[in-house]
Amino acid sequence: MSYDPSAFPPFAVTVDLVVLTVRRHALCALAVRRGEAPFQGRWALPGGFVRPDEDLSQAAARELAEETGLQAHDPSVPVQDNGAHLEQLATYGDPKRDPRMRVVSVAHLALAPDLPAPRAGGDASNARWAPVEELLQQGGYGREGEPVAPLAFDHAQILADGVERARSKIEYSSLATAFCPPEFTVGELRRVYEAVWGVALDPRNFHRKVTGTPGFLVPTGGTTTRQGGRPAQLFRAGGATLLNPPMLRPEV
Amino acid sequence: MSYDPSAFPPFAVTVDLVVLTVRRHALCALAVRRGEAPFQGRWALPGGFVRPDEDLSQAAARELAEETGLQAHDPSVPVQDNGAHLEQLATYGDPKRDPRMRVVSVAHLALAPDLPAPRAGGDASNARWAPVEELLQQGGYGREGEPVAPLAFDHAQILADGVERARSKIEYSSLATAFCPPEFTVGELRRVYEAVWGVALDPRNFHRKVTGTPGFLVPTGGTTTRQGGRPAQLFRAGGATLLNPPMLRPEV
DNA sequence: GATCATAGTCGTCTTCCTGACGATAAACAC
DNA sequence: GTGTTTATCGTCAGGAAGACGACTATGATC
């Protein structure tokens, strides 16, 4: 308390977004290419400055809408329309994390169903869904053998934290349904878990677990065969938010 | 992206601390009395401005040391000495949360063993351990019947979030040992769970659970009778961080 | 010193949940 | 029709937890 509050040091405050989705059986994150220094040309997480009259969650929702067109959900409402789940992740404030000035970034985590190709400022080449595995391998090579530069700033750490949050949160909550379209099958939900955790799950035990948990899934009455094979029942996300007992993640 | 980054709006960034401990079978939080406007004379969480060259966790550790004398732990090291566990909780940035200016507060959660009476600027009357139940009942009456003013700013919300974090985190981690002295008995650890959760636990099942979880507790060889009754084995916290399967919190 | 209260520790039993896995069902491709 | 794919139901064994009985080792009380 020996510090003079009237001479408080000024900070810039930003929000950065970890937007996750599942595409082609892989957990993917939204990345944008930086158009200016520092880290010009490198991939980064979407984000921007918090405006003077904005709450942090408002700023995150605004950035999410700007980058993806998604509306953020009220977290107290079960996921059901095409909105995304949005929650605060953590705050990153290392004095040297931005070489230009002191920037504190409040990272948020968004979970979205599979979306059409992203657009950043209308330019598709400057935004993409990339498998998180690819974004996180620092200085390696992508699946086509091209060199991969690490994410700008401390965004690799932020992304890793967001992925870990998502991985653990689908264990004990119904959040995995945020990755699904409004109506989905048990198999589609299972493939979400498999993609996020990177494991294979037993379809029979998974089916027993999710259909046996009250409030997790609500049958819509319809069926679909879009996955091939025998038609599957369609479900919507039920009202339950917490899974008890949780879905168990298999050993590593 | 239509916002001009060169004209970023200035923010003040602070850290606020939710410091929890267990005293006399009750979960208590550290509160300090505000000496100046706004909310002069009201109780608040300890905190202060982040300095220009400080990381957020450094600022939190500094504030914790200033208020309690506790050293913060490296979170990767098991809790064993008299240091406290310290982790980031969440960030609060409502534009109107501080009437003076735009302040973003990065709240941290600290868990500490029972400590001697706190001192804030050397003045004991301006800092105290108060049961969280008492601090959270807005505008009610304390246990001596005196009127209780709600905490300053949005600190009631921050405290509630911190308590909820602690309650859920002791389910699946060994963090409850952060509330205990370096050596403790199974019964003392059980009373921590009971105080934090506000429930009664079966001593026999609890004993089986904690002693049967590998790496949770390490016997020191000593015994104590400080609780009365039959002497109990003394333990230290083991290396395990995550409890799997978790400790189950009884239904409400 | 006998008795009592208090806390700690060990066991038992039942119930629930999970993992492993066999079997059947209903679509499509050929 | 046959094979392939995915969905769904059923069975069984093992592990963990809740309920609770029984015994142990202290200090307090009479």
XYZ file of C-alpha atoms (C1' of nucleotides) in Angstrom:
564
model
C 0.000 0.000 0.000
C 3.048 2.212 -0.311
C 2.245 2.857 -3.952
C 0.632 6.083 -5.034
C -2.705 5.284 -6.672
C -3.023 8.691 -8.263
C 0.022 7.887 -10.386
C -1.355 4.556 -11.576
C 0.540 3.226 -14.575
C -1.487 3.091 -17.792
C -2.135 -0.241 -19.491
C -3.726 -1.262 -22.727
C -6.319 -3.985 -22.276
C -7.229 -6.382 -25.056
C -9.311 -9.506 -25.455
C -7.923 -12.483 -27.328
C -10.102 -15.355 -28.450
C -9.509 -19.076 -28.517
C -12.290 -20.182 -30.843
C -12.492 -23.949 -31.075
C -14.478 -26.160 -33.355
C -14.362 -29.737 -34.597
C -13.795 -30.235 -38.311
C -13.037 -33.476 -40.069
C -12.488 -35.309 -36.759
C -9.904 -32.777 -35.570
C -10.007 -30.059 -32.961
C -9.389 -26.788 -34.777
C -8.855 -23.212 -33.687
C -9.439 -19.972 -35.492
C -6.211 -18.220 -36.489
C -5.749 -14.888 -38.242
C -2.705 -13.659 -40.082
C -1.165 -10.500 -38.695
C -1.071 -7.637 -41.167
C 1.305 -5.431 -39.271
C 4.291 -5.443 -36.973
C 5.135 -6.947 -34.639
C 4.942 -10.533 -35.860
C 3.767 -9.326 -39.281
C 2.652 -12.217 -41.467
C 2.546 -14.652 -38.554
C -0.577 -16.414 -37.390
C -2.193 -15.215 -34.195
C -5.393 -15.560 -32.221
C -8.120 -13.086 -33.101
C -8.543 -10.237 -30.679
C -8.524 -6.516 -30.194
C -8.646 -3.641 -27.797
C -11.386 -3.291 -25.241
C -13.312 -0.109 -25.858
C -13.706 2.525 -23.150
C -17.337 1.772 -22.386
C -17.322 -1.981 -22.931
C -17.378 -4.810 -20.464
C -14.809 -7.548 -21.048
C -17.431 -10.086 -22.062
C -18.999 -7.577 -24.425
C -15.654 -6.958 -26.054
C -15.113 -10.686 -26.467
C -18.569 -11.160 -27.959
C -17.996 -8.280 -30.344
C -14.686 -9.687 -31.527
C -16.239 -13.114 -31.937
C -19.029 -11.698 -34.055
C -16.589 -9.685 -36.128
C -14.446 -12.704 -36.858
C -17.017 -15.440 -37.270
C -20.483 -13.921 -37.398
C -21.378 -15.999 -34.344
C -23.583 -14.627 -31.625
C -22.332 -15.382 -28.164
C -24.619 -17.245 -25.841
C -25.857 -16.255 -22.522
C -23.979 -18.919 -20.549
C -26.987 -19.549 -18.328
C -28.996 -20.760 -21.280
C -28.390 -24.239 -22.667
C -26.678 -24.391 -26.017
C -29.267 -24.954 -28.650
C -29.216 -22.481 -31.521
C -26.282 -21.620 -33.704
C -24.706 -19.404 -31.076
C -21.374 -20.185 -29.553
C -20.426 -20.810 -25.978
C -18.204 -18.018 -24.680
C -16.428 -17.828 -21.351
C -13.477 -16.043 -19.859
C -10.323 -18.122 -19.923
C -7.467 -16.305 -18.191
C -5.538 -13.065 -18.272
C -2.005 -12.668 -19.562
C 0.043 -9.695 -18.474
C 3.744 -10.359 -18.737
C 5.401 -6.935 -19.057
C 7.244 -8.067 -22.177
C 4.487 -9.995 -23.916
C 3.979 -7.158 -26.409
C 7.156 -5.367 -27.452
C 5.334 -2.102 -28.173
C 3.765 -1.363 -24.835
C 2.288 -2.806 -21.704
C -0.695 -4.867 -22.815
C -2.838 -7.016 -20.580
C -4.933 -9.492 -22.519
C -8.053 -11.091 -21.138
C -8.330 -14.323 -23.109
C -11.721 -15.868 -23.745
C -12.668 -19.334 -24.892
C -15.380 -19.884 -27.489
C -16.752 -23.233 -28.607
C -18.587 -23.333 -31.913
C -20.137 -25.897 -34.222
C -18.470 -26.515 -37.545
C -18.758 -23.298 -39.531
C -18.261 -22.192 -43.091
C -14.816 -20.854 -43.890
C -13.936 -17.846 -41.795
C -13.428 -14.366 -43.099
C -11.229 -11.729 -41.545
C -11.905 -8.314 -42.967
C -13.456 -10.126 -45.918
C -10.149 -11.718 -46.798
C -10.279 -15.482 -46.480
C -6.525 -15.902 -46.874
C -6.022 -14.042 -43.609
C -8.143 -16.303 -41.450
C -8.397 -20.059 -41.208
C -9.370 -22.990 -39.085
C -6.221 -24.873 -38.224
C -5.855 -28.083 -36.215
C -4.638 -27.103 -32.777
C -1.990 -29.761 -32.982
C -0.543 -27.936 -35.972
C -0.746 -24.513 -34.349
C 0.946 -25.726 -31.215
C 3.946 -27.497 -32.717
C 6.449 -24.705 -32.410
C 8.636 -24.233 -35.427
C 7.822 -27.592 -36.965
C 6.289 -28.554 -40.248
C 2.626 -28.734 -41.203
C 0.841 -31.680 -42.734
C 1.845 -30.616 -46.242
C 5.444 -30.326 -45.127
C 5.460 -26.545 -45.186
C 7.331 -24.833 -42.367
C 5.136 -23.648 -39.524
C 6.022 -20.532 -37.584
C 4.918 -20.422 -33.961
C 1.959 -18.239 -33.096
C 2.593 -14.562 -32.405
C 3.057 -13.141 -28.915
C 2.244 -15.655 -26.175
C -0.674 -16.993 -28.166
C 0.645 -20.544 -28.179
C 0.382 -20.546 -24.401
C -3.083 -19.035 -24.514
C -4.227 -21.578 -27.070
C -2.776 -24.427 -25.037
C -4.581 -23.179 -21.947
C -7.833 -22.882 -23.874
C -7.534 -26.383 -25.281
C -6.826 -27.773 -21.856
C -9.849 -25.914 -20.462
C -12.060 -27.369 -23.168
C -10.678 -30.848 -22.664
C -11.353 -30.833 -18.972
C -14.650 -29.008 -19.131
C -16.376 -31.507 -21.414
C -15.665 -34.086 -18.752
C -18.018 -32.689 -16.204
C -20.325 -30.465 -18.225
C -22.553 -30.751 -21.239
C -20.379 -28.281 -23.139
C -19.460 -30.783 -25.838
C -22.876 -30.087 -27.334
C -21.629 -26.560 -28.129
C -19.519 -28.180 -30.851
C -22.584 -29.784 -32.403
C -25.336 -28.420 -34.632
C -28.710 -27.868 -32.958
C -29.726 -31.450 -33.680
C -27.178 -34.202 -33.550
C -26.778 -37.913 -32.997
C -25.043 -39.774 -30.222
C -22.366 -40.772 -32.701
C -21.721 -37.190 -33.682
C -21.391 -36.210 -30.048
C -19.029 -39.117 -29.520
C -16.861 -37.964 -32.388
C -16.650 -34.565 -30.703
C -15.290 -36.148 -27.559
C -12.890 -38.251 -29.583
C -11.597 -35.232 -31.497
C -11.193 -33.018 -28.435
C -9.547 -35.685 -26.332
C -7.720 -37.365 -29.179
C -8.811 -40.831 -28.113
C -11.183 -43.534 -29.301
C -14.234 -44.216 -27.168
C -16.332 -47.352 -27.053
C -19.554 -46.509 -28.910
C -21.691 -48.789 -26.746
C -20.509 -47.510 -23.411
C -20.665 -43.933 -24.654
C -24.223 -44.414 -25.809
C -25.204 -45.888 -22.469
C -23.561 -43.049 -20.589
C -24.996 -40.077 -22.474
C -28.509 -41.464 -22.878
C -28.542 -42.519 -19.252
C -27.594 -39.122 -17.851
C -30.824 -37.253 -17.070
C -31.123 -33.890 -18.782
C -28.102 -34.291 -21.028
C -29.912 -35.214 -24.240
C -33.510 -34.732 -25.345
C -34.743 -36.838 -28.270
C -36.330 -34.762 -30.995
C -38.124 -37.721 -32.519
C -36.337 -37.456 -35.821
C -33.686 -39.731 -37.192
C -30.882 -39.264 -39.652
C -28.598 -41.376 -41.711
C -26.113 -38.654 -42.616
C -23.296 -40.642 -41.092
C -24.112 -43.737 -43.123
C -25.154 -47.015 -41.597
C -28.252 -47.544 -39.535
C -30.331 -44.391 -38.960
C -29.596 -42.722 -35.653
C -31.895 -40.864 -33.317
C -31.585 -37.102 -33.290
C -31.179 -35.213 -30.011
C -31.044 -31.690 -28.761
C -28.991 -30.559 -25.782
C -31.039 -30.922 -22.611
C -31.166 -28.484 -19.766
C -28.484 -30.161 -17.688
C -25.262 -28.197 -17.444
C -23.230 -30.356 -15.074
C -22.695 -34.050 -15.630
C -22.685 -36.036 -12.471
C -20.988 -38.444 -12.480
C -18.683 -36.982 -15.130
C -17.701 -38.448 -18.441
C -14.427 -40.205 -17.791
C -11.482 -39.378 -19.995
C -9.495 -42.542 -20.693
C -5.956 -42.809 -19.394
C -3.309 -41.230 -21.573
C -10.954 -4.383 -36.695
C -12.326 -0.936 -37.440
C -10.872 0.421 -34.235
C -7.700 2.464 -34.241
C -5.079 0.651 -32.157
C -2.828 3.681 -31.906
C -5.523 5.421 -29.890
C -5.936 2.600 -27.398
C -7.913 3.630 -24.344
C -5.908 3.685 -21.099
C -6.897 1.398 -18.238
C -5.709 0.973 -14.705
C -4.945 -2.645 -13.835
C -5.112 -3.948 -10.302
C -4.901 -7.293 -8.563
C -7.420 -8.215 -5.894
C -6.938 -11.155 -3.586
C -9.340 -13.713 -2.246
C -7.307 -15.142 0.622
C -9.058 -18.086 2.217
C -8.265 -19.997 5.358
C -10.080 -22.269 7.773
C -10.469 -21.032 11.323
C -12.625 -22.511 14.035
C -14.355 -24.869 11.568
C -15.353 -22.001 9.274
C -14.117 -20.892 5.901
C -12.780 -17.370 6.323
C -11.511 -14.703 3.974
C -9.164 -11.821 4.540
C -10.915 -8.451 4.473
C -9.426 -4.989 4.832
C -11.200 -1.817 5.755
C -11.016 0.938 3.167
C -9.385 4.111 4.420
C -10.462 6.363 1.606
C -13.265 7.046 -0.829
C -14.983 5.460 -2.544
C -16.563 3.004 -0.101
C -14.595 4.588 2.757
C -14.893 2.555 5.941
C -16.353 -0.443 4.127
C -14.712 -3.849 4.025
C -13.021 -4.911 0.822
C -10.676 -7.522 -0.519
C -6.989 -6.672 -0.313
C -5.405 -5.559 -3.549
C -3.564 -2.844 -5.360
C -2.210 -1.541 -8.605
C 0.022 -3.615 -10.810
C 3.363 -1.903 -11.209
C 4.775 -1.061 -14.625
C 7.409 -3.796 -14.666
C 5.523 -6.484 -12.789
C 3.850 -9.608 -14.041
C 0.327 -10.209 -12.764
C 1.362 -13.160 -10.615
C 4.226 -11.142 -9.178
C 1.858 -8.349 -8.262
C -0.467 -10.815 -6.591
C 2.383 -12.413 -4.661
C 3.619 -8.999 -3.556
C 0.189 -7.967 -2.326
C -0.207 -11.274 -0.518
C 3.123 -10.826 1.233
C 2.283 -7.249 2.164
C -1.027 -8.230 3.691
C -0.196 -11.511 5.354
C 3.544 -12.069 5.305
C 2.942 -15.262 3.339
C 5.248 -16.330 0.577
C 3.452 -17.557 -2.495
C 4.184 -21.032 -3.682
C 5.436 -22.115 -6.986
C 2.273 -23.969 -8.028
C 4.306 -26.808 -9.515
C 5.680 -27.684 -6.101
C 3.505 -29.553 -3.622
C 2.300 -27.523 -0.691
C 4.461 -28.277 2.268
C 5.989 -25.295 4.005
C 4.154 -22.310 5.382
C 3.700 -20.784 1.940
C 0.305 -20.269 0.417
C -1.173 -21.569 -2.763
C -1.772 -18.738 -5.220
C -3.525 -18.900 -8.571
C -5.282 -16.556 -10.920
C -9.038 -16.530 -10.438
C -10.712 -14.290 -13.015
C -10.691 -10.745 -14.315
C -13.359 -8.154 -13.651
C -13.689 -5.186 -15.933
C -17.158 -3.721 -15.852
C -16.791 -0.082 -16.976
C -18.619 1.114 -13.868
C -17.068 -1.165 -11.280
C -14.916 1.676 -9.952
C -16.602 5.065 -9.992
C -13.316 6.949 -10.308
C -11.927 5.504 -13.504
C -11.740 2.484 -15.725
C -10.129 -0.234 -13.627
C -9.646 -3.828 -14.673
C -8.939 -6.099 -11.754
C -7.233 -9.461 -12.118
C -8.453 -11.385 -9.094
C -6.288 -14.092 -7.568
C -7.151 -16.856 -5.155
C -4.867 -17.717 -2.249
C -5.295 -20.615 0.153
C -3.454 -20.420 3.438
C -3.224 -22.368 6.688
C -4.640 -20.770 9.798
C -2.572 -17.684 10.494
C -2.058 -15.269 13.347
C -4.243 -12.191 13.219
C -3.640 -10.149 10.110
C -2.151 -6.706 9.972
C -2.826 -4.096 7.341
C -0.342 -1.288 7.504
C 0.332 -2.407 11.064
C -3.220 -1.632 12.093
C -5.068 -4.745 13.175
C -8.444 -3.028 13.264
C -8.236 -2.500 9.524
C -7.786 -6.144 8.580
C -9.532 -9.287 9.748
C -10.423 -12.837 8.941
C -14.160 -13.002 8.482
C -16.331 -16.039 7.747
C -17.192 -15.911 4.073
C -20.804 -16.545 4.944
C -20.799 -13.301 6.879
C -19.027 -11.323 4.172
C -21.411 -12.550 1.514
C -24.714 -11.850 3.228
C -25.449 -8.515 1.655
C -26.789 -5.937 4.039
C -27.676 -8.415 6.748
C -26.552 -8.729 10.323
C -23.430 -10.373 11.702
C -23.266 -13.006 14.386
C -23.253 -10.369 17.113
C -26.277 -8.744 15.557
C -24.356 -5.766 14.240
C -25.312 -4.508 10.802
C -23.094 -5.752 8.000
C -22.430 -3.593 4.968
C -21.786 -5.399 1.708
C -18.224 -5.519 0.450
C -16.952 -2.592 -1.594
C -16.963 -2.522 -5.390
C -17.848 -5.890 -6.934
C -15.851 -7.693 -4.287
C -18.793 -9.783 -3.131
C -18.960 -11.304 -6.584
C -15.199 -11.865 -6.658
C -15.284 -13.483 -3.246
C -18.187 -15.714 -4.249
C -16.321 -16.799 -7.364
C -13.197 -17.526 -5.342
C -15.095 -19.583 -2.801
C -16.748 -21.563 -5.556
C -13.376 -22.172 -7.177
C -11.949 -23.435 -3.907
C -14.969 -25.628 -3.270
C -14.737 -27.317 -6.622
C -10.969 -27.508 -6.755
C -10.553 -29.497 -3.565
C -12.739 -32.125 -5.177
C -10.245 -33.175 -7.782
C -6.937 -31.878 -6.438
C -4.903 -32.127 -3.290
C -5.307 -28.399 -2.674
C -7.117 -28.886 0.616
C -3.698 -29.533 2.144
C -2.884 -25.858 1.469
C -5.253 -25.055 4.332
C -3.316 -27.310 6.706
C -0.059 -26.830 8.595
C 2.945 -28.730 7.237
C 2.037 -31.772 9.309
C -1.567 -32.675 9.883
C -3.850 -35.559 10.662
C -6.544 -37.153 8.556
C -9.110 -35.667 10.893
C -7.739 -32.175 10.445
C -7.852 -32.584 6.698
C -11.408 -33.827 6.959
C -12.404 -30.779 8.966
C -10.993 -28.627 6.167
C -13.266 -30.318 3.662
C -16.187 -30.006 6.028
C -15.576 -26.300 6.573
C -15.072 -25.483 2.906
C -18.045 -27.492 1.736
C -20.204 -26.850 4.768
C -21.143 -30.491 5.125
C -20.393 -33.384 7.468
C -18.332 -36.251 6.084
C -18.158 -39.817 7.333
C -14.795 -40.109 9.130
C -14.347 -43.762 8.169
C -15.020 -43.376 4.469
C -12.941 -40.209 4.375
C -10.047 -41.994 6.028
C -10.260 -44.846 3.562
C -10.390 -42.461 0.623
C -7.469 -40.194 1.484
C -5.157 -42.901 2.742
C -6.018 -45.066 -0.236
C -5.208 -42.445 -2.858
C -1.570 -42.923 -3.887
C 0.581 -39.828 -3.464
C -1.983 -37.782 -1.573
C -0.610 -38.237 1.929
C 2.811 -39.278 3.187
C 3.045 -40.476 6.806
C 5.726 -38.691 8.778
C 5.897 -41.358 11.462
C 4.794 -39.023 14.218
C 1.485 -38.961 16.009
C -0.429 -36.279 17.799
C -3.284 -36.031 20.202
C -3.915 -32.327 19.792
C -7.492 -33.009 18.780
C -8.200 -35.129 21.864
C -9.111 -38.769 21.667
C -6.930 -41.503 20.325
C -3.599 -40.260 18.924
C -3.656 -39.800 15.185
C -0.968 -40.351 12.605
C 0.689 -37.261 11.195
C 1.016 -36.801 7.445
C 2.578 -34.425 4.999
C 1.148 -33.606 1.582
C 2.402 -36.072 -0.997
C 3.464 -35.280 -4.499
C 0.119 -35.991 -6.114
C -1.657 -32.904 -7.424
C -4.715 -34.406 -9.052
C -7.018 -36.815 -7.289
C -8.348 -39.519 -9.505
C -11.020 -40.524 -8.821
C -11.971 -37.244 -7.169
C -13.250 -36.682 -3.667
C -17.014 -36.628 -4.006
C -18.883 -33.689 -2.601
C -22.138 -34.896 -1.033
C -25.411 -33.737 -2.576
C -26.647 -30.415 -1.322
C -8.522 -46.765 39.084
C -13.076 -47.484 36.798
C -15.939 -45.264 33.723
C -16.976 -42.180 30.071
C -16.428 -39.240 26.150
C -13.748 -38.377 22.151
C -11.351 -39.307 18.024
C -8.979 -42.542 15.069
C -8.727 -46.830 12.393
C -10.113 -51.265 10.322
C -13.811 -54.140 8.112
C -18.126 -55.553 5.886
C -21.935 -55.198 2.835
C -24.612 -53.339 -0.762
C -25.167 -50.452 -4.653
C -23.773 -47.983 -8.555
C -20.769 -47.149 -12.404
C -17.542 -48.363 -15.730
C -14.823 -51.038 -19.139
C -14.780 -55.006 -22.102
C -17.231 -57.056 -25.386
C -21.076 -60.182 -27.670
C -25.204 -59.674 -30.391
C -28.789 -57.625 -33.111
C -30.793 -53.840 -36.179
C -31.227 -50.923 -40.149
C -29.464 -48.432 -43.595
C -26.287 -48.304 -48.227
C -23.078 -50.210 -52.038
C -22.283 -53.737 -55.121
C -28.408 -61.230 -51.517
C -23.910 -60.170 -49.392
C -20.887 -57.274 -47.243
C -19.998 -52.899 -44.833
C -21.113 -49.394 -41.792
C -23.156 -47.318 -37.902
C -26.562 -47.600 -34.114
C -28.382 -49.793 -30.139
C -29.255 -53.321 -26.506
C -27.444 -56.692 -23.182
C -24.270 -59.208 -20.118
C -20.597 -59.679 -16.935
C -16.712 -58.650 -13.863
C -14.155 -55.228 -11.125
C -13.708 -50.956 -8.612
C -15.345 -47.209 -5.756
C -18.452 -45.165 -2.554
C -22.164 -44.822 1.080
C -23.886 -46.846 5.317
C -22.505 -48.459 9.353
C -20.541 -52.021 13.021
C -16.543 -52.792 15.823
C -12.379 -51.962 18.095
C -8.452 -48.859 19.894
C -6.074 -45.377 22.479
C -6.045 -41.192 24.581
C -7.790 -37.520 28.285
C -11.560 -36.197 31.537
C -14.567 -37.300 35.352
C -16.077 -39.551 39.287
